[in-house]
mmCIF file of C-alpha atoms in Angstrom:
data_model
loop_
_atom_site.group_PDB
_atom_site.id
_atom_site.type_symbol
_atom_site.label_atom_id
_atom_site.label_comp_id
_atom_site.label_asym_id
_atom_site.label_seq_id
_atom_site.Cartn_x
_atom_site.Cartn_y
_atom_site.Cartn_z
ATOM 1 C CA MET A 1 0.000 0.000 0.000
ATOM 2 C CA THR A 2 2.776 2.386 0.912
ATOM 3 C CA THR A 3 4.558 1.636 -2.345
ATOM 4 C CA ARG A 4 1.413 2.306 -4.368
ATOM 5 C CA LEU A 5 0.791 5.528 -2.465
ATOM 6 C CA GLU A 6 4.353 6.727 -3.013
ATOM 7 C CA ARG A 7 4.150 5.824 -6.677
ATOM 8 C CA GLY A 8 0.841 7.648 -7.051
ATOM 9 C CA VAL A 9 2.215 10.772 -5.358
ATOM 10 C CA THR A 10 5.337 10.623 -7.539
ATOM 11 C CA TYR A 11 3.331 10.376 -10.771
ATOM 12 C CA ALA A 12 0.993 13.137 -9.609
ATOM 13 C CA LEU A 13 3.916 15.474 -8.913
ATOM 14 C CA LEU A 14 5.565 14.596 -12.214
ATOM 15 C CA THR A 15 2.298 15.244 -14.052
ATOM 16 C CA LEU A 16 1.875 18.577 -12.283
ATOM 17 C CA PHE A 17 5.378 19.764 -13.143
ATOM 18 C CA ALA A 18 4.998 18.504 -16.721
ATOM 19 C CA VAL A 19 1.810 20.521 -17.126
ATOM 20 C CA LEU A 20 3.446 23.606 -15.612
ATOM 21 C CA SER A 21 6.345 23.219 -18.032
ATOM 22 C CA LEU A 22 4.198 22.602 -21.108
ATOM 23 C CA VAL A 23 1.643 25.381 -20.576
ATOM 24 C CA PRO A 24 4.041 28.212 -21.602
ATOM 25 C CA VAL A 25 5.235 26.189 -24.613
ATOM 26 C CA VAL A 26 1.692 25.481 -25.790
ATOM 27 C CA SER A 27 0.745 29.110 -25.178
ATOM 28 C CA ILE A 28 3.551 30.551 -27.296
ATOM 29 C CA LEU A 29 2.953 28.009 -30.085
ATOM 30 C CA THR A 30 -0.759 28.817 -30.102
ATOM 31 C CA THR A 31 0.026 32.514 -30.270
ATOM 32 C CA ALA A 32 2.584 32.029 -33.047
ATOM 33 C CA PHE A 33 0.045 30.287 -35.284
ATOM 34 C CA ALA A 34 -2.846 32.645 -34.469
ATOM 35 C CA SER A 35 -3.962 35.713 -36.381
ATOM 36 C CA GLN A 36 -3.525 39.131 -34.845
ATOM 37 C CA ASP A 37 -7.272 39.760 -35.137
ATOM 38 C CA SER A 38 -8.116 36.736 -32.997
ATOM 39 C CA LEU A 39 -5.503 37.767 -30.441
ATOM 40 C CA GLY A 40 -7.149 41.151 -30.221
ATOM 41 C CA THR A 41 -10.172 39.478 -28.643
ATOM 42 C CA GLY A 42 -7.951 38.034 -25.896
ATOM 43 C CA PHE A 43 -8.216 34.375 -26.980
ATOM 44 C CA PRO A 44 -6.689 32.775 -30.108
ATOM 45 C CA ALA A 45 -9.380 31.180 -32.245
ATOM 46 C CA PRO A 46 -8.486 27.529 -32.944
ATOM 47 C CA TRP A 47 -10.956 27.396 -35.840
ATOM 48 C CA ASP A 48 -9.255 30.337 -37.539
ATOM 49 C CA GLY A 49 -6.577 28.060 -39.019
ATOM 50 C CA LEU A 50 -2.810 27.949 -38.739
ATOM 51 C CA HIS A 51 -1.229 31.182 -39.912
ATOM 52 C CA TRP A 52 2.145 30.033 -41.200
ATOM 53 C CA GLY A 53 2.626 33.477 -42.666
ATOM 54 C CA ASN A 54 3.498 34.789 -39.208
ATOM 55 C CA PHE A 55 6.862 33.030 -39.438
ATOM 56 C CA ALA A 56 7.585 34.408 -42.897
ATOM 57 C CA ASP A 57 6.641 37.927 -41.777
ATOM 58 C CA ALA A 58 8.786 37.688 -38.649
ATOM 59 C CA TRP A 59 11.697 36.316 -40.687
ATOM 60 C CA SER A 60 11.596 39.124 -43.257
ATOM 61 C CA ARG A 61 10.722 42.053 -40.980
ATOM 62 C CA GLY A 62 13.192 41.115 -38.269
ATOM 63 C CA HIS A 63 16.121 40.302 -40.620
ATOM 64 C CA PHE A 64 16.528 37.030 -38.736
ATOM 65 C CA GLY A 65 18.341 35.439 -41.647
ATOM 66 C CA THR A 66 21.356 37.653 -40.936
ATOM 67 C CA TYR A 67 21.050 37.245 -37.180
ATOM 68 C CA LEU A 68 20.757 33.460 -37.420
ATOM 69 C CA GLY A 69 23.834 33.340 -39.630
ATOM 70 C CA ASN A 70 25.780 35.353 -37.052
ATOM 71 C CA SER A 71 24.595 33.122 -34.212
ATOM 72 C CA VAL A 72 25.466 29.949 -36.119
ATOM 73 C CA LEU A 73 28.969 31.259 -36.823
ATOM 74 C CA VAL A 74 29.620 32.398 -33.255
ATOM 75 C CA THR A 75 28.098 29.299 -31.676
ATOM 76 C CA THR A 76 29.942 26.877 -33.957
ATOM 77 C CA VAL A 77 33.336 28.446 -33.275
ATOM 78 C CA VAL A 78 32.709 28.723 -29.520
ATOM 79 C CA VAL A 79 31.454 25.143 -29.157
ATOM 80 C CA ALA A 80 34.249 23.668 -31.305
ATOM 81 C CA ALA A 81 37.041 25.619 -29.591
ATOM 82 C CA THR A 82 35.632 25.002 -26.118
ATOM 83 C CA THR A 83 35.280 21.270 -26.738
ATOM 84 C CA VAL A 84 38.844 20.807 -27.997
ATOM 85 C CA LEU A 85 40.467 23.022 -25.354
ATOM 86 C CA ALA A 86 38.371 21.617 -22.505
ATOM 87 C CA VAL A 87 39.178 18.014 -23.457
ATOM 88 C CA LEU A 88 42.903 18.750 -23.653
ATOM 89 C CA ALA A 89 43.026 20.715 -20.402
ATOM 90 C CA ALA A 90 40.780 18.291 -18.503
ATOM 91 C CA TYR A 91 42.907 15.339 -19.624
ATOM 92 C CA ALA A 92 45.983 17.077 -18.261
ATOM 93 C CA PHE A 93 44.279 17.850 -14.948
ATOM 94 C CA GLY A 94 42.519 14.504 -14.597
ATOM 95 C CA VAL A 95 45.109 11.974 -15.776
ATOM 96 C CA MET A 96 48.534 13.582 -15.945
ATOM 97 C CA ARG A 97 50.549 14.845 -13.010
ATOM 98 C CA PHE A 98 52.589 18.029 -13.214
ATOM 99 C CA PRO A 99 53.691 20.765 -10.745
ATOM 100 C CA GLY A 100 51.003 23.324 -9.984
ATOM 101 C CA SER A 101 48.175 21.293 -11.489
ATOM 102 C CA THR A 102 45.873 21.663 -8.479
ATOM 103 C CA PRO A 103 46.179 25.480 -8.072
ATOM 104 C CA LEU A 104 45.825 25.914 -11.831
ATOM 105 C CA PHE A 105 42.678 23.776 -11.881
ATOM 106 C CA TYR A 106 41.119 25.813 -9.066
ATOM 107 C CA LEU A 107 41.926 28.921 -11.078
ATOM 108 C CA PHE A 108 39.691 27.494 -13.813
ATOM 109 C CA VAL A 109 36.985 26.691 -11.266
ATOM 110 C CA ILE A 110 36.952 30.314 -10.073
ATOM 111 C CA GLY A 111 35.542 31.156 -13.482
ATOM 112 C CA LEU A 112 32.326 29.351 -12.491
ATOM 113 C CA THR A 113 31.815 31.686 -9.527
ATOM 114 C CA LEU A 114 32.422 35.041 -11.226
ATOM 115 C CA PRO A 115 29.201 36.767 -12.389
ATOM 116 C CA GLN A 116 29.226 37.910 -15.974
ATOM 117 C CA GLU A 117 27.841 41.311 -14.986
ATOM 118 C CA ALA A 118 31.002 42.048 -12.991
ATOM 119 C CA LEU A 119 33.290 41.253 -15.943
ATOM 120 C CA VAL A 120 31.511 42.609 -18.994
ATOM 121 C CA VAL A 121 32.388 46.318 -18.493
ATOM 122 C CA PRO A 122 36.169 45.936 -17.952
ATOM 123 C CA LEU A 123 36.170 43.290 -20.685
ATOM 124 C CA TYR A 124 34.546 45.783 -23.043
ATOM 125 C CA PHE A 125 37.275 48.364 -22.452
ATOM 126 C CA ASP A 126 39.999 45.739 -22.938
ATOM 127 C CA LEU A 127 38.506 44.596 -26.229
ATOM 128 C CA ARG A 128 37.911 48.169 -27.384
ATOM 129 C CA TYR A 129 41.562 48.974 -26.657
ATOM 130 C CA ALA A 130 42.514 45.964 -28.779
ATOM 131 C CA GLY A 131 40.165 47.113 -31.558
ATOM 132 C CA LEU A 132 37.958 44.011 -31.339
ATOM 133 C CA THR A 133 34.578 45.525 -30.483
ATOM 134 C CA ASP A 134 31.937 45.317 -33.202
ATOM 135 C CA THR A 135 33.623 42.180 -34.526
ATOM 136 C CA TYR A 136 32.850 38.488 -34.224
ATOM 137 C CA TRP A 137 35.921 38.073 -32.017
ATOM 138 C CA ALA A 138 34.298 40.265 -29.366
ATOM 139 C CA LEU A 139 31.539 37.652 -29.150
ATOM 140 C CA ILE A 140 33.649 34.533 -29.621
ATOM 141 C CA LEU A 141 36.669 35.007 -27.360
ATOM 142 C CA PRO A 142 34.846 35.977 -24.114
ATOM 143 C CA GLN A 143 32.343 33.135 -24.510
ATOM 144 C CA ILE A 144 35.107 30.599 -25.090
ATOM 145 C CA ALA A 145 36.752 31.772 -21.880
ATOM 146 C CA GLN A 146 33.460 31.574 -19.971
ATOM 147 C CA SER A 147 32.588 28.124 -21.292
ATOM 148 C CA LEU A 148 36.045 26.712 -20.590
ATOM 149 C CA ALA A 149 35.528 27.026 -16.838
ATOM 150 C CA PHE A 150 32.588 24.637 -16.973
ATOM 151 C CA GLY A 151 34.073 22.468 -19.715
ATOM 152 C CA VAL A 152 37.326 21.808 -17.875
ATOM 153 C CA PHE A 153 35.504 21.086 -14.629
ATOM 154 C CA TRP A 154 33.026 18.738 -16.331
ATOM 155 C CA MET A 155 35.522 16.791 -18.419
ATOM 156 C CA ARG A 156 38.067 16.511 -15.588
ATOM 157 C CA THR A 157 35.380 14.752 -13.552
ATOM 158 C CA TYR A 158 34.919 12.275 -16.410
ATOM 159 C CA PHE A 159 38.644 11.648 -16.874
ATOM 160 C CA ARG A 160 39.217 11.111 -13.157
ATOM 161 C CA GLY A 161 36.341 8.617 -13.073
ATOM 162 C CA SER A 162 37.450 6.710 -16.160
ATOM 163 C CA ALA A 163 38.513 3.103 -15.766
ATOM 164 C CA ARG A 164 42.165 3.200 -14.714
ATOM 165 C CA ALA A 165 42.637 -0.336 -15.998
ATOM 166 C CA VAL A 166 41.764 0.818 -19.529
ATOM 167 C CA ILE A 167 44.324 3.621 -19.363
ATOM 168 C CA GLU A 168 47.019 1.336 -17.989
ATOM 169 C CA ALA A 169 46.260 -1.277 -20.650
ATOM 170 C CA ALA A 170 46.637 1.344 -23.378
ATOM 171 C CA ARG A 171 49.968 2.417 -21.966
ATOM 172 C CA LEU A 172 51.168 -1.184 -21.742
ATOM 173 C CA ASP A 173 50.301 -1.561 -25.422
ATOM 174 C CA GLY A 174 52.667 1.319 -26.165
ATOM 175 C CA ALA A 175 50.111 4.116 -26.536
ATOM 176 C CA ASN A 176 51.391 7.551 -25.606
ATOM 177 C CA SER A 177 49.296 10.235 -23.885
ATOM 178 C CA TRP A 178 47.986 11.632 -27.165
ATOM 179 C CA THR A 179 46.886 8.230 -28.455
ATOM 180 C CA THR A 180 45.336 7.291 -25.115
ATOM 181 C CA LEU A 181 43.289 10.476 -25.132
ATOM 182 C CA TRP A 182 41.954 10.420 -28.696
ATOM 183 C CA ARG A 183 41.802 6.671 -29.361
ATOM 184 C CA VAL A 184 40.605 5.431 -25.955
ATOM 185 C CA LEU A 185 39.160 8.074 -23.628
ATOM 186 C CA VAL A 186 37.394 10.350 -26.106
ATOM 187 C CA PRO A 187 35.363 7.518 -27.741
ATOM 188 C CA MET A 188 34.433 6.278 -24.259
ATOM 189 C CA GLY A 189 33.515 9.796 -23.177
ATOM 190 C CA ARG A 190 31.079 10.658 -25.961
ATOM 191 C CA PRO A 191 28.113 10.987 -23.547
ATOM 192 C CA ALA A 192 30.070 13.396 -21.326
ATOM 193 C CA ILE A 193 31.318 15.361 -24.330
ATOM 194 C CA SER A 194 27.813 15.488 -25.831
ATOM 195 C CA THR A 195 26.460 16.885 -22.569
ATOM 196 C CA MET A 196 29.127 19.580 -22.560
ATOM 197 C CA VAL A 197 28.408 20.400 -26.213
ATOM 198 C CA VAL A 198 24.651 20.757 -25.624
ATOM 199 C CA ILE A 199 25.076 22.961 -22.548
ATOM 200 C CA THR A 200 27.719 25.132 -24.217
ATOM 201 C CA PHE A 201 25.549 25.436 -27.325
ATOM 202 C CA MET A 202 22.548 26.595 -25.304
ATOM 203 C CA TRP A 203 24.605 29.095 -23.307
ATOM 204 C CA THR A 204 26.216 30.563 -26.410
ATOM 205 C CA TRP A 205 23.066 30.633 -28.523
ATOM 206 C CA ASN A 206 21.062 32.410 -25.803
ATOM 207 C CA GLU A 207 23.818 34.859 -24.804
ATOM 208 C CA PHE A 208 22.368 38.375 -24.676
ATOM 209 C CA LEU A 209 24.399 40.625 -22.379
ATOM 210 C CA MET A 210 27.737 40.047 -24.112
ATOM 211 C CA ALA A 211 26.235 40.759 -27.532
ATOM 212 C CA LEU A 212 24.438 43.851 -26.233
ATOM 213 C CA VAL A 213 27.627 45.384 -24.826
ATOM 214 C CA MET A 214 30.178 44.288 -27.431
ATOM 215 C CA VAL A 215 28.184 44.867 -30.620
ATOM 216 C CA SER A 216 26.555 48.099 -31.733
ATOM 217 C CA ASP A 217 26.160 47.562 -35.487
ATOM 218 C CA GLU A 218 23.348 45.505 -36.939
ATOM 219 C CA ALA A 219 25.661 43.407 -39.121
ATOM 220 C CA HIS A 220 27.037 41.514 -36.095
ATOM 221 C CA ARG A 221 23.865 41.094 -34.037
ATOM 222 C CA THR A 222 22.948 37.613 -32.845
ATOM 223 C CA VAL A 223 19.401 36.292 -32.561
ATOM 224 C CA PRO A 224 18.752 37.165 -28.874
ATOM 225 C CA LEU A 225 19.835 40.748 -29.514
ATOM 226 C CA GLY A 226 17.861 40.853 -32.746
ATOM 227 C CA LEU A 227 14.759 39.615 -30.922
ATOM 228 C CA ALA A 228 15.104 42.413 -28.364
ATOM 229 C CA PHE A 229 15.161 45.068 -31.106
ATOM 230 C CA PHE A 230 12.359 43.286 -32.946
ATOM 231 C CA GLN A 231 10.260 43.336 -29.767
ATOM 232 C CA GLY A 232 10.767 47.076 -29.431
ATOM 233 C CA GLN A 233 9.560 47.638 -32.982
ATOM 234 C CA HIS A 234 6.583 45.233 -32.875
ATOM 235 C CA SER A 235 5.552 45.257 -29.223
ATOM 236 C CA SER A 236 1.849 45.312 -30.122
ATOM 237 C CA ASP A 237 1.980 42.342 -32.512
ATOM 238 C CA ALA A 238 1.982 39.320 -30.223
ATOM 239 C CA ALA A 239 1.698 36.807 -33.074
ATOM 240 C CA LEU A 240 4.861 38.071 -34.776
ATOM 241 C CA LEU A 241 6.766 38.138 -31.479
ATOM 242 C CA ALA A 242 5.725 34.579 -30.700
ATOM 243 C CA ALA A 243 6.678 33.419 -34.197
ATOM 244 C CA ALA A 244 10.097 35.082 -33.876
ATOM 245 C CA SER A 245 10.626 33.443 -30.490
ATOM 246 C CA VAL A 246 9.821 30.019 -31.951
ATOM 247 C CA LEU A 247 12.264 30.585 -34.813
ATOM 248 C CA ILE A 248 15.031 31.462 -32.364
ATOM 249 C CA ALA A 249 14.331 28.571 -29.982
ATOM 250 C CA LEU A 250 14.021 25.959 -32.738
ATOM 251 C CA PRO A 251 17.789 25.333 -33.259
ATOM 252 C CA VAL A 252 18.261 24.678 -29.533
ATOM 253 C CA VAL A 253 15.390 22.188 -29.550
ATOM 254 C CA VAL A 254 16.781 20.429 -32.639
ATOM 255 C CA VAL A 255 20.265 20.104 -31.111
ATOM 256 C CA TYR A 256 18.870 18.821 -27.824
ATOM 257 C CA VAL A 257 16.610 16.260 -29.512
ATOM 258 C CA ALA A 258 19.473 15.077 -31.743
ATOM 259 C CA LEU A 259 21.809 14.588 -28.755
ATOM 260 C CA GLN A 260 19.164 13.736 -26.175
ATOM 261 C CA ARG A 261 20.231 10.141 -25.563
ATOM 262 C CA ARG A 262 23.902 10.968 -25.072
ATOM 263 C CA PHE A 263 22.997 14.061 -23.070
ATOM 264 C CA ILE A 264 21.027 11.981 -20.575
ATOM 265 C CA GLU A 265 23.765 9.338 -20.478
ATOM 266 C CA GLY A 266 26.312 12.038 -19.730
ATOM 267 C CA MET A 267 24.201 13.555 -16.976
ATOM 268 C CA LEU A 268 23.776 10.133 -15.367
ATOM 269 C CA GLY A 269 27.458 9.241 -15.526
ATOM 270 C CA GLY A 270 28.061 8.009 -19.058
ATOM 271 C CA ALA A 271 31.585 6.688 -18.760
ATOM 272 C CA VAL A 272 32.670 3.103 -18.112
ATOM 273 C CA LYS A 273 33.754 2.754 -14.508
ATOM 274 C CA GLU A 274 35.320 0.002 -12.529
#
């Protein structure tokens, strides 16, 4: 009886939280496909049909083609650079032994505790002095540095928990550190790496403050910044705003769905352990 009661309470709570999570998603999707006339009455009319034209209008009026291209470029470079650098650094901290490794690792971890708001202003002046503001580098370099703190911490945990017998066997077979990393540990660590990639992708794609401070010209705006300007210009058109929001969120959903299995495996442990 107790087991059935606990199970019933668990499913009830899960259902409640699922409904609370899905209501905003359903609301914004309903608004995105509704006509502005039906929204003017306060309730979207389901019998009014699906207005796919809202997405085309939002795409053309908001210049989201340019913004999406900028976000794809910035996100791709940040995710790729962060993944490679984090794997290399975490392997050094987690497997190899060298003087000063522990203090240097904690220096990386400090990056997880520093709020972005405290760094963005001095970082802006540094990049302006270097002539990098209003360029893609002003968006790429700071976000690589921010993501590395998490990436090194995450991947070091995986490398330290990897099966030591596998590493020792590779070394007995004559594999050097480079071969052990890329031929043995990286294939085993795909769930952990996929989790890092998904999280870094979401952080970079949704980054707003860095783009707002570092970029002033429209040619380098990313989608979150473009949505903010689009909202200011079309604040009364809820259907267009909802359609633009769906367009911006869609790449994140696609990446998560594509890597969902490995993402969950990575969150639950992922690696082979003794």
